[in-house]
Short mmCIF file of C-alpha atoms in Angstrom, two decimals:
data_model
loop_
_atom_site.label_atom_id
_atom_site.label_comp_id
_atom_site.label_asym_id
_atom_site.label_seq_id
_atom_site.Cartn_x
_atom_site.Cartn_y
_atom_site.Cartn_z
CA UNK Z 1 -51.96 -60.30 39.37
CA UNK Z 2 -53.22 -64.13 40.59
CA UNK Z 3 -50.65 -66.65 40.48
CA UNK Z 4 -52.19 -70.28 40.50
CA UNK Z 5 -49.23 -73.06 41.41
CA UNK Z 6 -48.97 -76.69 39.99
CA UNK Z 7 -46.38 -79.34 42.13
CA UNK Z 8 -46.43 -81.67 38.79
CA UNK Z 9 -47.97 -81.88 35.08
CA UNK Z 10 -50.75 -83.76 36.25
CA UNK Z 11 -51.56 -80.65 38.19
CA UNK Z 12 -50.63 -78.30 34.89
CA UNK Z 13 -52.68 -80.02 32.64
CA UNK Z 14 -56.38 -79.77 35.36
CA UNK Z 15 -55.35 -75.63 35.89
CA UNK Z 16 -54.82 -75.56 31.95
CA UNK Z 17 -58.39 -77.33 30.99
CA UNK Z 18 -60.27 -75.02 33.89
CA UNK Z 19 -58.81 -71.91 33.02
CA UNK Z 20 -57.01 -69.53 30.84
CA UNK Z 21 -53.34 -68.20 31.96
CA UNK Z 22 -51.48 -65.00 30.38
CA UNK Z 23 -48.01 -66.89 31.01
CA UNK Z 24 -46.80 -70.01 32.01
CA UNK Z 25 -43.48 -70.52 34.37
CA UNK Z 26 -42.66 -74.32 33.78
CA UNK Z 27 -40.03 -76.26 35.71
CA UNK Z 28 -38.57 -79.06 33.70
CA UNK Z 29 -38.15 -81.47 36.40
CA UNK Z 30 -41.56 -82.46 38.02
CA UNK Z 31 -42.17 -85.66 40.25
CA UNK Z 32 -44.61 -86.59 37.42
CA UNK Z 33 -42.39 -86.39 34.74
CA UNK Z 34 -40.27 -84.21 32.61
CA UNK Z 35 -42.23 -80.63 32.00
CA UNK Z 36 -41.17 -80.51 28.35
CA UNK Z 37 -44.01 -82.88 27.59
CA UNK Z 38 -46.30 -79.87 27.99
CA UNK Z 39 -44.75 -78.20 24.98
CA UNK Z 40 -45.10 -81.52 23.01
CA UNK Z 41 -49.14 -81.56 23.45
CA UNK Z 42 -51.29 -80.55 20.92
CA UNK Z 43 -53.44 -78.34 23.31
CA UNK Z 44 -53.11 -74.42 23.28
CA UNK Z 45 -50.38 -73.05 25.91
CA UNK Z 46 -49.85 -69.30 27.27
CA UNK Z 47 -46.49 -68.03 26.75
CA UNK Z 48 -44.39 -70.26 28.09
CA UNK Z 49 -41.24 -69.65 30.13
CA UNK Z 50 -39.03 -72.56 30.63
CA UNK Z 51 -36.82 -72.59 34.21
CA UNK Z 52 -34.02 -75.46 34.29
CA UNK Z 53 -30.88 -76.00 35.40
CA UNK Z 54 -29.43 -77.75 32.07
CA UNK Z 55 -27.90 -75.20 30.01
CA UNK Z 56 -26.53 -76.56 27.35
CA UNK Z 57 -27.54 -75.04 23.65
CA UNK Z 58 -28.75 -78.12 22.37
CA UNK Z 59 -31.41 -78.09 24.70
CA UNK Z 60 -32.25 -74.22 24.75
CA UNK Z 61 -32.27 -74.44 21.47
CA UNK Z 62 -34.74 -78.03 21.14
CA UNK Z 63 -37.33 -76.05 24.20
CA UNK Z 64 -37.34 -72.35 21.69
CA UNK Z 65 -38.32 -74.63 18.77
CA UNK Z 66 -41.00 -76.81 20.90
CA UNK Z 67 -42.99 -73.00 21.25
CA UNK Z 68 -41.34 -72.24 24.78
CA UNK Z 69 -40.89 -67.88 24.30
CA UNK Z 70 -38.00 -67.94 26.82
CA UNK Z 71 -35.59 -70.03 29.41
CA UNK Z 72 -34.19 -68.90 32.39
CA UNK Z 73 -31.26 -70.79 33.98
CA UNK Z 74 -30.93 -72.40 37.63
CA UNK Z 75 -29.51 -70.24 39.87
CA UNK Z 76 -31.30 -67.15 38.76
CA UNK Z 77 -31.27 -63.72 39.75
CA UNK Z 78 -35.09 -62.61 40.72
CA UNK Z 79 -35.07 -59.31 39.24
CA UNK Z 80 -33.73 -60.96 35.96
CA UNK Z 81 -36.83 -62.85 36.12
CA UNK Z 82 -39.31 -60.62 36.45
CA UNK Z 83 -37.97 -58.40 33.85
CA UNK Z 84 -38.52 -61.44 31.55
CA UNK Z 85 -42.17 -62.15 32.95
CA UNK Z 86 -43.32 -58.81 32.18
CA UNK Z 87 -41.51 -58.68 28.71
CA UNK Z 88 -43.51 -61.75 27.58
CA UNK Z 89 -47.08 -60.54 28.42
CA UNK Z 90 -46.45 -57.35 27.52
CA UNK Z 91 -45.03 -58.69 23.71
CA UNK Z 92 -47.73 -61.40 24.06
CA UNK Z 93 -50.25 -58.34 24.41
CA UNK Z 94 -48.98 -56.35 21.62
CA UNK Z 95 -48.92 -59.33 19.35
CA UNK Z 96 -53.01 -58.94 19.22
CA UNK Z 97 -53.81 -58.59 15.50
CA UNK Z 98 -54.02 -54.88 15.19
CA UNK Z 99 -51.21 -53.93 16.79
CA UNK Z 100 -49.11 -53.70 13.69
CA UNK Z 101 -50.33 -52.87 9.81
CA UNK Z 102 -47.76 -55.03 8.44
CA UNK Z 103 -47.80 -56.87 4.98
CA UNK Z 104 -44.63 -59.17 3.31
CA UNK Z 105 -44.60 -59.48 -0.31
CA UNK Z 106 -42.35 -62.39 -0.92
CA UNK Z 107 -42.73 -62.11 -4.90
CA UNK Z 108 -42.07 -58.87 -5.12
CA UNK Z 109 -39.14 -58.08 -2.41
CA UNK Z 110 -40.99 -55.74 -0.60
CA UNK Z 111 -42.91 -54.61 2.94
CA UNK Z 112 -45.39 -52.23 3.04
CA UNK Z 113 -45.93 -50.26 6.81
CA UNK Z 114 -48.91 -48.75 6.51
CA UNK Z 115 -49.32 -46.88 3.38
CA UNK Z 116 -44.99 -47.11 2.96
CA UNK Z 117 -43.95 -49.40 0.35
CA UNK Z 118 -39.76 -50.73 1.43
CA UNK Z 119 -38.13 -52.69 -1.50
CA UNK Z 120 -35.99 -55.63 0.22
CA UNK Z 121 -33.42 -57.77 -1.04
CA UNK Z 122 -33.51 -61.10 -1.56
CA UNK Z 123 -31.66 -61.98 1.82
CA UNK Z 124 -33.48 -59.43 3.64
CA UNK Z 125 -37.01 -61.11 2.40
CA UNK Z 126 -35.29 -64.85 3.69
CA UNK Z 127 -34.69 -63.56 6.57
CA UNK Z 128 -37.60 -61.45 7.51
CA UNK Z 129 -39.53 -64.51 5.74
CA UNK Z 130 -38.08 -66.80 8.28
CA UNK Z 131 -38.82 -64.12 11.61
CA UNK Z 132 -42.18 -63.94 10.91
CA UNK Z 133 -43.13 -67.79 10.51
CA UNK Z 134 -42.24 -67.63 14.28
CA UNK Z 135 -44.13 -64.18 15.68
CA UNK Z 136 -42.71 -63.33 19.51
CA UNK Z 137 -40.39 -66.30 19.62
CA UNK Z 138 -36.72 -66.52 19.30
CA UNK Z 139 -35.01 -68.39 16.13
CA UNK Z 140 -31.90 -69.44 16.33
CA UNK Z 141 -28.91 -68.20 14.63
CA UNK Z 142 -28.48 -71.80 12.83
CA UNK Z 143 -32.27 -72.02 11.72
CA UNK Z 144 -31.68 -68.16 10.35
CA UNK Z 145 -28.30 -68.85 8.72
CA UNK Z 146 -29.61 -71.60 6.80
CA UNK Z 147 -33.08 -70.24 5.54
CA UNK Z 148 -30.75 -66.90 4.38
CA UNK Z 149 -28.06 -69.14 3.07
CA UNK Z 150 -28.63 -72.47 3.26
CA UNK Z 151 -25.75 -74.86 3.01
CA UNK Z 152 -22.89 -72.28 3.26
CA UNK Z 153 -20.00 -71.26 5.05
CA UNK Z 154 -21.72 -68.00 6.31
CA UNK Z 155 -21.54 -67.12 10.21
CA UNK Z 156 -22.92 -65.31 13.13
CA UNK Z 157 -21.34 -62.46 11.74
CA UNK Z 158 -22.34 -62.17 8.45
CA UNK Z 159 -25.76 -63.03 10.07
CA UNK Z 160 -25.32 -59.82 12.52
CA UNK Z 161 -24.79 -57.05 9.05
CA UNK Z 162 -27.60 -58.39 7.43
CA UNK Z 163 -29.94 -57.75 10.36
CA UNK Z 164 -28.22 -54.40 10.67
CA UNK Z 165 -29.69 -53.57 7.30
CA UNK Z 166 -32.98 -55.13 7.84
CA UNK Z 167 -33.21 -53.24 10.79
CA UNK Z 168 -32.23 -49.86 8.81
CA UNK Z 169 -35.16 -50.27 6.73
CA UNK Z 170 -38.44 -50.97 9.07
CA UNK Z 171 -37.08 -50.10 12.75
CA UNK Z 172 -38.11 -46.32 13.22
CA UNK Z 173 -35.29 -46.17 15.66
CA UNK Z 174 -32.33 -48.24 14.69
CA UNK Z 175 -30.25 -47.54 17.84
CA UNK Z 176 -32.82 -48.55 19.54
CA UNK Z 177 -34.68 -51.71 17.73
CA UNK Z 178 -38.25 -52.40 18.76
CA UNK Z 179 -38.77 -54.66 15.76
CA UNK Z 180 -36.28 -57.63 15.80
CA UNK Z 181 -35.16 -57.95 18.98
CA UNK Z 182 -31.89 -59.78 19.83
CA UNK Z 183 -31.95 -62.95 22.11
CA UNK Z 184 -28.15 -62.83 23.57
CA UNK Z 185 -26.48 -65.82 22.64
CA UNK Z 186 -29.50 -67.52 20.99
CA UNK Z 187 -30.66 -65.78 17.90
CA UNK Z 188 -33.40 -63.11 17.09
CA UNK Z 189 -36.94 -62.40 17.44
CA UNK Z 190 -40.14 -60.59 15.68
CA UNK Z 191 -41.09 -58.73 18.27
CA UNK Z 192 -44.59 -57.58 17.05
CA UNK Z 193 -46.96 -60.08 15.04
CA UNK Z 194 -47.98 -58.77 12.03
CA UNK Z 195 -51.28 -58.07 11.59
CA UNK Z 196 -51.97 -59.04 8.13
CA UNK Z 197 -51.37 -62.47 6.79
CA UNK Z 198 -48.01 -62.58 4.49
CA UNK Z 199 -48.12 -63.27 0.56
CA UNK Z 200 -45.91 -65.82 -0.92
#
């Protein structure tokens, strides 16, 4: 594996334009600026893995919704780190286009695997609609809540059962779920990008 190192965004943005990167480790706090401004720019990024020593939700959450695919907090344990570097380029790998015959039908409540047709409910299809607008990447349990519920007095909880019965329907091992993956203390994830376009 080649590593290529940056000391500031200045530096980021030259290695980005000369050459293409499987996954990006970005510090926050650069001489040059803060690092979040890369997630702001309209140009293509590799997975990017955000490293800071602010950990308050408001700001994990604001970095997952800029496109950042994980955060690691200052002081960090190494292995814990390289665990999540290899998890993002492998998920980044299996997220090429065939790696998944997958195919929503919004109108008609259902998901068909392959030649397997699965009726869902109408929560089930809000929240499945809502995991796959963001392939690989966490969403948080507020975004989730309200595109199942919308204004409502519904909770983490409730949030938890339905993706118990999601999961009983498409992961072929629940106990195990290689489908939607949970993000402790964030939200969930799609773990595999679908590879055919979904039908509203």
């Amino acid at each position: 594996m080649e590593v290529q190192w940056a000391p500031d965004l200045a530096g980021a943005r030259r290695a980005l334009l000369a050459a293409r990167f499987d996954l990006m480790l970005l510090d926050l706090h650069l001489p040059d600026g803060d690092g979040r401004s890369l997630l702001q720019e309209p140009a293509r990024l590799p997975p990017v893995i955000v490293l800071s020593a602010v950990g308050e939700e408001s700001d994990v959450v604001e970095l997952l919704e800029l496109g950042a695919r994980d955060y690691v907090q200052k002081p960090f344990r190494t292995g814990e780190l390289l665990a999540r570097l290899r998890s993002a380029v492998r998920h980044d790998h299996l997220a090429d286009p065939g790696a998944l015959a997958i195919q929503f039908d919004g109108e008609d409540q259902c998901i068909h695997v392959g030649r397997q047709r699965i009726h869902l409910s109408k929560l089930e299809c809000r929240l499945l609609r809502c995991l796959l607008d963001a392939p690989d990447r966490p969403v948080t349990y507020e975004k989730l809540i309200a595109a199942v519920w919308g204004e409502s007095d519904k909770d983490n909880v409730a949030l938890r059962v339905l993706v118990a019965q999601l999961r009983q329907k498409i992961e072929p091992d629940v106990e195990r779920p290689s489908i939607i993956l949970s993000d402790r203390g964030i939200g969930y994830r799609l773990s595999i990008r679908p590879a055919i376009p979904t039908e509203d």
